[in-house]
mmCIF file of C-alpha atoms and ligand atoms in Angstrom:
data_model
loop_
_atom_site.group_PDB
_atom_site.id
_atom_site.type_symbol
_atom_site.label_atom_id
_atom_site.label_comp_id
_atom_site.label_asym_id
_atom_site.label_seq_id
_atom_site.Cartn_x
_atom_site.Cartn_y
_atom_site.Cartn_z
ATOM 1 C CA UNK Y 1 91.450 110.778 115.179
ATOM 2 C CA UNK Y 2 94.282 111.196 112.828
ATOM 3 C CA UNK Y 3 94.763 109.288 109.570
ATOM 4 C CA UNK Y 4 97.568 106.956 108.688
ATOM 5 C CA UNK Y 5 98.109 106.206 104.997
ATOM 6 C CA UNK Y 6 99.674 103.137 103.483
ATOM 7 C CA UNK Y 7 100.882 102.017 100.215
ATOM 8 C CA UNK Y 8 99.508 98.439 100.168
ATOM 9 C CA UNK Y 9 98.041 96.144 102.780
ATOM 10 C CA UNK Y 10 100.020 96.217 106.159
ATOM 11 C CA UNK Y 11 99.091 94.988 109.542
ATOM 12 C CA UNK Y 12 96.135 97.276 109.986
ATOM 13 C CA UNK Y 13 95.608 95.828 113.440
ATOM 14 C CA UNK Y 14 98.597 97.919 114.688
ATOM 15 C CA UNK Y 15 97.206 101.130 113.284
ATOM 16 C CA UNK Y 16 93.793 100.492 114.755
ATOM 17 C CA UNK Y 17 95.277 99.581 118.093
ATOM 18 C CA UNK Y 18 96.846 103.045 118.102
ATOM 19 C CA UNK Y 19 93.492 104.593 117.734
ATOM 20 C CA UNK Y 20 94.269 105.911 114.150
ATOM 21 C CA UNK Y 21 92.127 105.807 111.017
ATOM 22 C CA UNK Y 22 93.763 103.389 108.500
ATOM 23 C CA UNK Y 23 93.764 104.782 104.898
ATOM 24 C CA UNK Y 24 94.721 102.580 101.979
ATOM 25 C CA UNK Y 25 96.005 105.178 99.417
ATOM 26 C CA UNK Y 26 95.070 102.896 96.596
ATOM 27 C CA UNK Y 27 91.440 102.894 97.545
ATOM 28 C CA UNK Y 28 91.378 106.601 97.859
ATOM 29 C CA UNK Y 29 92.971 107.037 94.416
ATOM 30 C CA UNK Y 30 90.700 104.697 92.448
ATOM 31 C CA UNK Y 31 87.557 105.835 94.374
ATOM 32 C CA UNK Y 32 88.227 109.443 93.518
ATOM 33 C CA UNK Y 33 85.631 111.157 91.178
ATOM 34 C CA UNK Y 34 88.383 111.787 88.639
ATOM 35 C CA UNK Y 35 91.385 109.467 89.300
ATOM 36 C CA UNK Y 36 93.056 110.645 86.014
ATOM 37 C CA UNK Y 37 93.276 114.131 87.484
ATOM 38 C CA UNK Y 38 95.410 112.731 90.222
ATOM 39 C CA UNK Y 39 97.735 111.016 87.635
ATOM 40 C CA UNK Y 40 97.893 114.494 86.033
ATOM 41 C CA UNK Y 41 98.917 116.072 89.293
ATOM 42 C CA UNK Y 42 101.926 113.735 89.569
ATOM 43 C CA UNK Y 43 102.975 114.216 85.903
ATOM 44 C CA UNK Y 44 102.871 117.985 86.384
ATOM 45 C CA UNK Y 45 105.450 117.752 89.118
ATOM 46 C CA UNK Y 46 107.738 115.594 86.910
ATOM 47 C CA UNK Y 47 106.632 111.996 87.367
ATOM 48 C CA UNK Y 48 107.596 110.319 84.071
ATOM 49 C CA UNK Y 49 104.934 109.195 81.533
ATOM 50 C CA UNK Y 50 106.413 105.739 81.668
ATOM 51 C CA UNK Y 51 105.704 105.190 85.374
ATOM 52 C CA UNK Y 52 102.791 103.149 86.542
ATOM 53 C CA UNK Y 53 99.480 105.045 87.042
ATOM 54 C CA UNK Y 54 98.923 103.675 90.509
ATOM 55 C CA UNK Y 55 102.206 105.156 91.822
ATOM 56 C CA UNK Y 56 101.263 108.548 90.309
ATOM 57 C CA UNK Y 57 97.824 108.342 91.934
ATOM 58 C CA UNK Y 58 99.380 107.424 95.283
ATOM 59 C CA UNK Y 59 101.654 110.369 95.121
ATOM 60 C CA UNK Y 60 98.792 112.881 94.410
ATOM 61 C CA UNK Y 61 96.640 111.342 97.141
ATOM 62 C CA UNK Y 62 99.571 111.435 99.653
ATOM 63 C CA UNK Y 63 100.177 115.215 99.096
ATOM 64 C CA UNK Y 64 96.498 116.150 99.050
ATOM 65 C CA UNK Y 65 95.098 114.134 102.017
ATOM 66 C CA UNK Y 66 95.510 115.141 105.478
ATOM 67 C CA UNK Y 67 97.634 112.264 106.784
ATOM 68 C CA UNK Y 68 99.743 112.149 110.014
ATOM 69 C CA UNK Y 69 102.063 109.616 108.418
ATOM 70 C CA UNK Y 70 102.396 107.014 105.669
ATOM 71 C CA UNK Y 71 103.421 103.477 106.126
ATOM 72 C CA UNK Y 72 105.521 102.706 103.024
ATOM 73 C CA UNK Y 73 106.011 99.083 102.074
ATOM 74 C CA UNK Y 74 109.512 99.134 100.661
ATOM 75 C CA UNK Y 75 109.754 95.313 100.095
ATOM 76 C CA UNK Y 76 106.904 92.898 99.035
ATOM 77 C CA UNK Y 77 104.914 95.232 97.028
ATOM 78 C CA UNK Y 78 106.210 97.700 94.381
ATOM 79 C CA UNK Y 79 109.692 98.398 93.068
ATOM 80 C CA UNK Y 80 108.739 102.090 92.698
ATOM 81 C CA UNK Y 81 107.880 102.835 96.309
ATOM 82 C CA UNK Y 82 111.362 103.955 97.313
ATOM 83 C CA UNK Y 83 111.355 106.766 94.802
ATOM 84 C CA UNK Y 84 107.670 107.577 95.653
ATOM 85 C CA UNK Y 85 108.704 107.989 99.246
ATOM 86 C CA UNK Y 86 111.722 110.143 98.412
ATOM 87 C CA UNK Y 87 109.488 112.550 96.514
ATOM 88 C CA UNK Y 88 107.143 112.587 99.484
ATOM 89 C CA UNK Y 89 110.041 113.361 101.768
ATOM 90 C CA UNK Y 90 110.453 116.583 99.745
ATOM 91 C CA UNK Y 91 106.990 117.449 101.005
ATOM 92 C CA UNK Y 92 107.938 116.736 104.569
ATOM 93 C CA UNK Y 93 105.507 113.973 104.884
ATOM 94 C CA UNK Y 94 106.301 111.628 107.810
ATOM 95 C CA UNK Y 95 107.102 108.124 106.539
ATOM 96 C CA UNK Y 96 107.321 104.791 108.304
ATOM 97 C CA UNK Y 97 109.113 102.184 106.175
ATOM 98 C CA UNK Y 98 107.928 98.601 106.386
ATOM 99 C CA UNK Y 99 109.170 95.485 104.703
ATOM 100 C CA UNK Y 100 107.719 91.913 104.113
ATOM 101 C CA UNK Y 101 110.811 89.688 104.036
ATOM 102 C CA UNK Y 102 111.209 88.103 100.605
ATOM 103 C CA UNK Y 103 111.928 84.668 102.025
ATOM 104 C CA UNK Y 104 108.808 84.765 104.250
ATOM 105 C CA UNK Y 105 111.065 84.453 107.313
ATOM 106 C CA UNK Y 106 108.783 84.823 110.541
ATOM 107 C CA UNK Y 107 111.620 86.302 112.610
ATOM 108 C CA UNK Y 108 112.469 89.050 110.138
ATOM 109 C CA UNK Y 109 108.668 89.802 109.860
ATOM 110 C CA UNK Y 110 108.474 90.049 113.712
ATOM 111 C CA UNK Y 111 111.359 92.631 113.568
ATOM 112 C CA UNK Y 112 109.466 94.637 110.986
ATOM 113 C CA UNK Y 113 106.223 94.548 112.917
ATOM 114 C CA UNK Y 114 107.986 95.528 116.002
ATOM 115 C CA UNK Y 115 109.207 98.584 114.305
ATOM 116 C CA UNK Y 116 105.497 99.584 113.584
ATOM 117 C CA UNK Y 117 104.446 98.678 117.155
ATOM 118 C CA UNK Y 118 107.232 100.863 118.526
ATOM 119 C CA UNK Y 119 106.297 103.765 116.179
ATOM 120 C CA UNK Y 120 102.696 103.696 117.163
ATOM 121 C CA UNK Y 121 103.577 103.023 120.786
ATOM 122 C CA UNK Y 122 101.049 100.213 121.394
ATOM 123 C CA UNK Y 123 101.241 96.901 123.163
ATOM 124 C CA UNK Y 124 101.491 93.684 121.346
ATOM 125 C CA UNK Y 125 98.712 92.229 123.561
ATOM 126 C CA UNK Y 126 96.448 95.006 122.489
ATOM 127 C CA UNK Y 127 97.288 94.516 118.783
ATOM 128 C CA UNK Y 128 96.418 90.754 119.320
ATOM 129 C CA UNK Y 129 93.133 91.914 120.945
ATOM 130 C CA UNK Y 130 92.307 94.053 117.940
ATOM 131 C CA UNK Y 131 93.167 91.082 115.629
ATOM 132 C CA UNK Y 132 90.615 88.998 117.394
ATOM 133 C CA UNK Y 133 88.068 91.629 117.318
ATOM 134 C CA UNK Y 134 88.457 91.780 113.490
ATOM 135 C CA UNK Y 135 87.864 88.043 113.179
ATOM 136 C CA UNK Y 136 84.006 88.308 112.759
ATOM 137 C CA UNK Y 137 84.198 90.815 109.988
ATOM 138 C CA UNK Y 138 86.827 88.774 108.295
ATOM 139 C CA UNK Y 139 84.565 85.729 108.561
ATOM 140 C CA UNK Y 140 81.774 87.828 106.866
ATOM 141 C CA UNK Y 141 84.195 88.527 104.049
ATOM 142 C CA UNK Y 142 84.902 84.812 103.679
ATOM 143 C CA UNK Y 143 81.191 84.242 103.547
ATOM 144 C CA UNK Y 144 80.827 86.929 100.858
ATOM 145 C CA UNK Y 145 83.475 84.983 98.869
ATOM 146 C CA UNK Y 146 81.855 81.666 99.376
ATOM 147 C CA UNK Y 147 78.406 83.348 98.236
ATOM 148 C CA UNK Y 148 80.273 84.444 95.060
ATOM 149 C CA UNK Y 149 81.742 81.139 93.887
ATOM 150 C CA UNK Y 150 79.519 78.614 95.610
ATOM 151 C CA UNK Y 151 76.029 80.158 95.823
ATOM 152 C CA UNK Y 152 76.490 82.443 92.774
ATOM 153 C CA UNK Y 153 74.722 85.335 94.483
ATOM 154 C CA UNK Y 154 77.480 87.899 94.388
ATOM 155 C CA UNK Y 155 78.761 89.647 91.359
ATOM 156 C CA UNK Y 156 82.577 89.852 90.496
ATOM 157 C CA UNK Y 157 82.485 93.526 91.117
ATOM 158 C CA UNK Y 158 80.770 93.164 94.516
ATOM 159 C CA UNK Y 159 83.338 90.574 95.505
ATOM 160 C CA UNK Y 160 86.133 92.823 94.465
ATOM 161 C CA UNK Y 161 84.747 95.871 96.166
ATOM 162 C CA UNK Y 162 84.375 94.331 99.603
ATOM 163 C CA UNK Y 163 87.556 92.282 99.506
ATOM 164 C CA UNK Y 164 89.796 95.131 98.242
ATOM 165 C CA UNK Y 165 88.271 97.491 100.839
ATOM 166 C CA UNK Y 166 89.282 95.117 103.554
ATOM 167 C CA UNK Y 167 92.787 96.502 103.572
ATOM 168 C CA UNK Y 168 91.496 99.560 105.585
ATOM 169 C CA UNK Y 169 87.906 98.644 106.218
ATOM 170 C CA UNK Y 170 87.113 101.973 104.531
ATOM 171 C CA UNK Y 171 88.547 103.638 107.670
ATOM 172 C CA UNK Y 172 85.580 102.670 109.854
ATOM 173 C CA UNK Y 173 85.437 98.988 110.936
ATOM 174 C CA UNK Y 174 82.001 99.256 112.523
ATOM 175 C CA UNK Y 175 80.256 100.967 109.545
ATOM 176 C CA UNK Y 176 82.092 98.567 107.176
ATOM 177 C CA UNK Y 177 80.787 95.647 109.161
ATOM 178 C CA UNK Y 178 77.234 96.955 109.167
ATOM 179 C CA UNK Y 179 77.351 97.659 105.372
ATOM 180 C CA UNK Y 180 78.654 94.202 104.605
ATOM 181 C CA UNK Y 181 76.086 92.518 106.906
ATOM 182 C CA UNK Y 182 73.315 94.481 105.075
ATOM 183 C CA UNK Y 183 74.733 93.568 101.681
ATOM 184 C CA UNK Y 184 74.907 89.887 102.456
ATOM 185 C CA UNK Y 185 71.245 89.836 103.807
ATOM 186 C CA UNK Y 186 70.182 91.409 100.467
ATOM 187 C CA UNK Y 187 72.280 89.041 98.340
ATOM 188 C CA UNK Y 188 71.051 86.066 100.118
ATOM 189 C CA UNK Y 189 67.533 86.483 98.729
ATOM 190 C CA UNK Y 190 68.656 86.997 95.140
ATOM 191 C CA UNK Y 191 68.284 84.509 92.390
ATOM 192 C CA UNK Y 192 71.653 82.925 91.509
ATOM 193 C CA UNK Y 193 73.644 84.375 88.707
ATOM 194 C CA UNK Y 194 73.529 82.178 85.601
ATOM 195 C CA UNK Y 195 76.673 83.186 83.578
ATOM 196 C CA UNK Y 196 78.087 80.179 81.817
ATOM 197 C CA UNK Y 197 81.776 81.116 82.122
ATOM 198 C CA UNK Y 198 83.497 81.266 85.449
ATOM 199 C CA UNK Y 199 86.589 83.378 85.560
ATOM 200 C CA UNK Y 200 89.563 84.034 87.809
ATOM 201 C CA UNK Y 201 91.074 87.488 88.152
ATOM 202 C CA UNK Y 202 94.721 87.557 89.184
ATOM 203 C CA UNK Y 203 97.126 90.357 89.616
ATOM 204 C CA UNK Y 204 97.102 93.823 91.125
ATOM 205 C CA UNK Y 205 93.467 95.376 91.382
ATOM 206 C CA UNK Y 206 92.513 96.807 87.950
ATOM 207 C CA UNK Y 207 92.828 100.426 87.165
ATOM 208 C CA UNK Y 208 90.115 99.735 84.455
ATOM 209 C CA UNK Y 209 86.946 100.879 86.116
ATOM 210 C CA UNK Y 210 84.308 98.863 84.244
ATOM 211 C CA UNK Y 211 86.154 95.503 83.911
ATOM 212 C CA UNK Y 212 83.720 93.304 85.897
ATOM 213 C CA UNK Y 213 80.730 94.929 84.215
ATOM 214 C CA UNK Y 214 82.089 94.388 80.703
ATOM 215 C CA UNK Y 215 82.848 90.673 81.603
ATOM 216 C CA UNK Y 216 79.337 90.205 82.914
ATOM 217 C CA UNK Y 217 77.876 91.878 79.671
ATOM 218 C CA UNK Y 218 79.873 89.185 77.760
ATOM 219 C CA UNK Y 219 78.258 86.195 79.655
ATOM 220 C CA UNK Y 220 81.133 85.631 82.141
ATOM 221 C CA UNK Y 221 81.552 86.339 85.858
ATOM 222 C CA UNK Y 222 84.696 86.668 88.103
ATOM 223 C CA UNK Y 223 84.301 84.103 90.918
ATOM 224 C CA UNK Y 224 87.899 84.441 92.223
ATOM 225 C CA UNK Y 225 89.587 87.804 92.855
ATOM 226 C CA UNK Y 226 92.957 86.482 93.966
ATOM 227 C CA UNK Y 227 94.813 89.425 95.489
ATOM 228 C CA UNK Y 228 91.723 91.156 96.786
ATOM 229 C CA UNK Y 229 90.744 87.842 98.614
ATOM 230 C CA UNK Y 230 94.219 87.821 100.166
ATOM 231 C CA UNK Y 231 93.712 91.349 101.554
ATOM 232 C CA UNK Y 232 90.862 89.801 103.668
ATOM 233 C CA UNK Y 233 93.242 87.267 105.210
ATOM 234 C CA UNK Y 234 91.116 84.206 104.204
ATOM 235 C CA UNK Y 235 92.576 81.652 106.736
ATOM 236 C CA UNK Y 236 92.631 80.855 110.433
ATOM 237 C CA UNK Y 237 95.823 82.282 112.124
ATOM 238 C CA UNK Y 238 97.349 81.554 115.550
ATOM 239 C CA UNK Y 239 98.605 85.126 116.085
ATOM 240 C CA UNK Y 240 99.368 88.309 114.239
ATOM 241 C CA UNK Y 241 102.627 87.114 112.895
ATOM 242 C CA UNK Y 242 101.218 83.882 111.635
ATOM 243 C CA UNK Y 243 98.512 85.870 109.926
ATOM 244 C CA UNK Y 244 100.866 88.061 107.950
ATOM 245 C CA UNK Y 245 103.157 85.124 107.010
ATOM 246 C CA UNK Y 246 100.239 83.169 105.645
ATOM 247 C CA UNK Y 247 99.238 86.187 103.605
ATOM 248 C CA UNK Y 248 100.605 85.441 100.243
ATOM 249 C CA UNK Y 249 100.721 88.639 98.149
ATOM 250 C CA UNK Y 250 104.031 90.074 99.425
ATOM 251 C CA UNK Y 251 105.986 86.932 99.046
ATOM 252 C CA UNK Y 252 106.350 86.595 95.366
ATOM 253 C CA UNK Y 253 104.755 84.469 92.491
ATOM 254 C CA UNK Y 254 105.452 81.044 93.835
ATOM 255 C CA UNK Y 255 103.835 81.880 97.304
ATOM 256 C CA UNK Y 256 100.817 83.145 95.402
ATOM 257 C CA UNK Y 257 100.626 80.014 93.199
ATOM 258 C CA UNK Y 258 100.327 77.885 96.351
ATOM 259 C CA UNK Y 259 97.123 79.707 96.998
ATOM 260 C CA UNK Y 260 95.877 80.112 93.329
ATOM 261 C CA UNK Y 261 96.141 76.607 91.947
ATOM 262 C CA UNK Y 262 93.939 74.861 94.527
ATOM 263 C CA UNK Y 263 91.371 77.745 94.355
ATOM 264 C CA UNK Y 264 91.167 77.456 90.608
ATOM 265 C CA UNK Y 265 90.209 73.759 90.936
ATOM 266 C CA UNK Y 266 87.841 74.201 93.848
ATOM 267 C CA UNK Y 267 85.912 77.150 92.133
ATOM 268 C CA UNK Y 268 85.718 75.217 88.779
ATOM 269 C CA UNK Y 269 87.385 78.091 86.886
ATOM 270 C CA UNK Y 270 87.016 77.985 83.064
ATOM 271 C CA UNK Y 271 89.639 80.809 82.333
ATOM 272 C CA UNK Y 272 92.026 83.049 84.059
ATOM 273 C CA UNK Y 273 92.562 86.750 83.473
ATOM 274 C CA UNK Y 274 95.973 87.846 84.493
ATOM 275 C CA UNK Y 275 95.742 91.647 84.917
ATOM 276 C CA UNK Y 276 99.025 93.519 84.527
ATOM 277 C CA UNK Y 277 99.617 97.274 84.891
ATOM 278 C CA UNK Y 278 101.485 99.145 82.216
ATOM 279 C CA UNK Y 279 105.171 99.890 83.422
ATOM 280 C CA UNK Y 280 104.792 97.421 86.341
ATOM 281 C CA UNK Y 281 107.743 95.036 87.150
ATOM 282 C CA UNK Y 282 105.080 92.422 87.881
ATOM 283 C CA UNK Y 283 104.424 92.006 84.141
ATOM 284 C CA UNK Y 284 107.565 89.765 84.171
ATOM 285 C CA UNK Y 285 105.938 87.302 86.604
ATOM 286 C CA UNK Y 286 103.416 86.497 83.804
ATOM 287 C CA UNK Y 287 106.071 84.019 82.447
ATOM 288 C CA UNK Y 288 105.787 82.049 85.827
ATOM 289 C CA UNK Y 289 102.145 81.960 85.906
ATOM 290 C CA UNK Y 290 101.738 80.924 82.254
ATOM 291 C CA UNK Y 291 104.091 78.060 82.949
ATOM 292 C CA UNK Y 292 102.309 76.854 85.992
ATOM 293 C CA UNK Y 293 98.625 77.390 85.300
ATOM 294 C CA UNK Y 294 97.010 74.949 83.090
ATOM 295 C CA UNK Y 295 93.629 76.578 82.722
ATOM 296 C CA UNK Y 296 93.090 78.863 79.592
ATOM 297 C CA UNK Y 297 94.767 82.117 80.329
ATOM 298 C CA UNK Y 298 94.835 85.625 79.006
ATOM 299 C CA UNK Y 299 96.946 88.549 80.043
ATOM 300 C CA UNK Y 300 95.553 91.978 79.788
ATOM 301 C CA UNK Y 301 97.136 95.333 80.531
ATOM 302 C CA UNK Y 302 95.635 98.626 82.001
ATOM 303 C CA UNK Y 303 97.296 101.988 81.884
ATOM 304 C CA UNK Y 304 95.314 104.922 82.889
ATOM 305 C CA UNK Y 305 92.269 104.840 85.184
ATOM 306 C CA UNK Y 306 89.020 104.825 83.242
ATOM 307 C CA UNK Y 307 86.799 102.590 81.161
ATOM 308 C CA UNK Y 308 88.121 99.577 79.215
ATOM 309 C CA UNK Y 309 89.635 100.306 75.752
ATOM 310 C CA UNK Y 310 88.202 98.708 72.544
ATOM 311 C CA UNK Y 311 91.147 96.455 71.897
ATOM 312 C CA UNK Y 312 91.101 94.890 75.400
ATOM 313 C CA UNK Y 313 87.270 94.392 75.154
ATOM 314 C CA UNK Y 314 87.670 92.712 71.827
ATOM 315 C CA UNK Y 315 90.434 90.307 73.182
ATOM 316 C CA UNK Y 316 88.219 89.521 76.234
ATOM 317 C CA UNK Y 317 85.273 88.798 74.045
ATOM 318 C CA UNK Y 318 87.197 86.441 71.801
ATOM 319 C CA UNK Y 319 88.648 84.730 74.956
ATOM 320 C CA UNK Y 320 85.181 84.221 76.500
ATOM 321 C CA UNK Y 321 83.668 82.991 73.188
ATOM 322 C CA UNK Y 322 86.529 80.511 72.969
ATOM 323 C CA UNK Y 323 85.506 79.204 76.514
ATOM 324 C CA UNK Y 324 81.816 78.893 75.763
HETATM 325 S S1 SF4 B 401 100.866 98.214 89.619
HETATM 326 FE FE1 SF4 B 401 102.993 97.343 89.825
HETATM 327 S S2 SF4 B 401 104.252 99.291 89.445
HETATM 328 FE FE2 SF4 B 401 102.119 100.013 89.924
HETATM 329 S S3 SF4 B 401 102.055 100.404 92.144
HETATM 330 FE FE3 SF4 B 401 101.414 98.317 91.833
HETATM 331 S S4 SF4 B 401 103.221 97.032 92.057
HETATM 332 FE FE4 SF4 B 401 103.927 99.102 91.699
#
């Protein structure tokens, strides 16, 4: 089976319906043994130093991995994707543009999804069947999330890992489902975590590789991974279109706040970490979140892949101590 890359969560059901292996390029980048070496590859061909590390990692993964095509999300994700795609065109990589409509218009989303359905030459009814087949694994992910914030038996990193991987199910839905099932069986029999401080993590997935471990060493635990949870589609949907309209991440800060605010309350969150990526346009949205979120709030920034720097660690330590 050939592999189809994508730059952020897309309707994976269409790729699976076509009998292809879905590959979230972000997960390949950050899961690499040496992700900084991928950033270096992009800089060597001329990607500027002041460009986001994720984009550089995605570029390197795209040229190194054996992909049949890449679905490029041109709207609803990253302002750098167009230039990323243009540099991949130079390498003769087949690209399929996709856009989430900014105004969350269902008819426009249908047109975009039809483009993907046509490209992969699949039937909508079969896509819908795949969507229904994925419901049990998505329910397991919702269970994992509940075991994080309600039962306190899942760590912030474990929650992050499984939810972030649900964009492509690590390329193998059956194996992913089995691994997740095994994990939940093990976690069920644990003693609950006892950290005093309950944190929310908002923003794009962190490029800092030990963030969750550092927070737990400081006596706090992330019990809400906002964007990662959205990747798992944590709601009931009437059809494939409804599913990707309810999904909040591509539709801007206000759509995301509709999900974030009730979850902060439900999960009894003591403090919010807003993670921003160096050189990312999303840093500007920090203004909107700060104005709307009434829970203690800290913004941190990550640049290169790797362990947390000393300054960020000190700021988080002071933040958590303040919450205690
Ligand atoms: S972190 Fe921001 S700039 Fe970087 S890839 Fe994601 S959306 Fe784009």
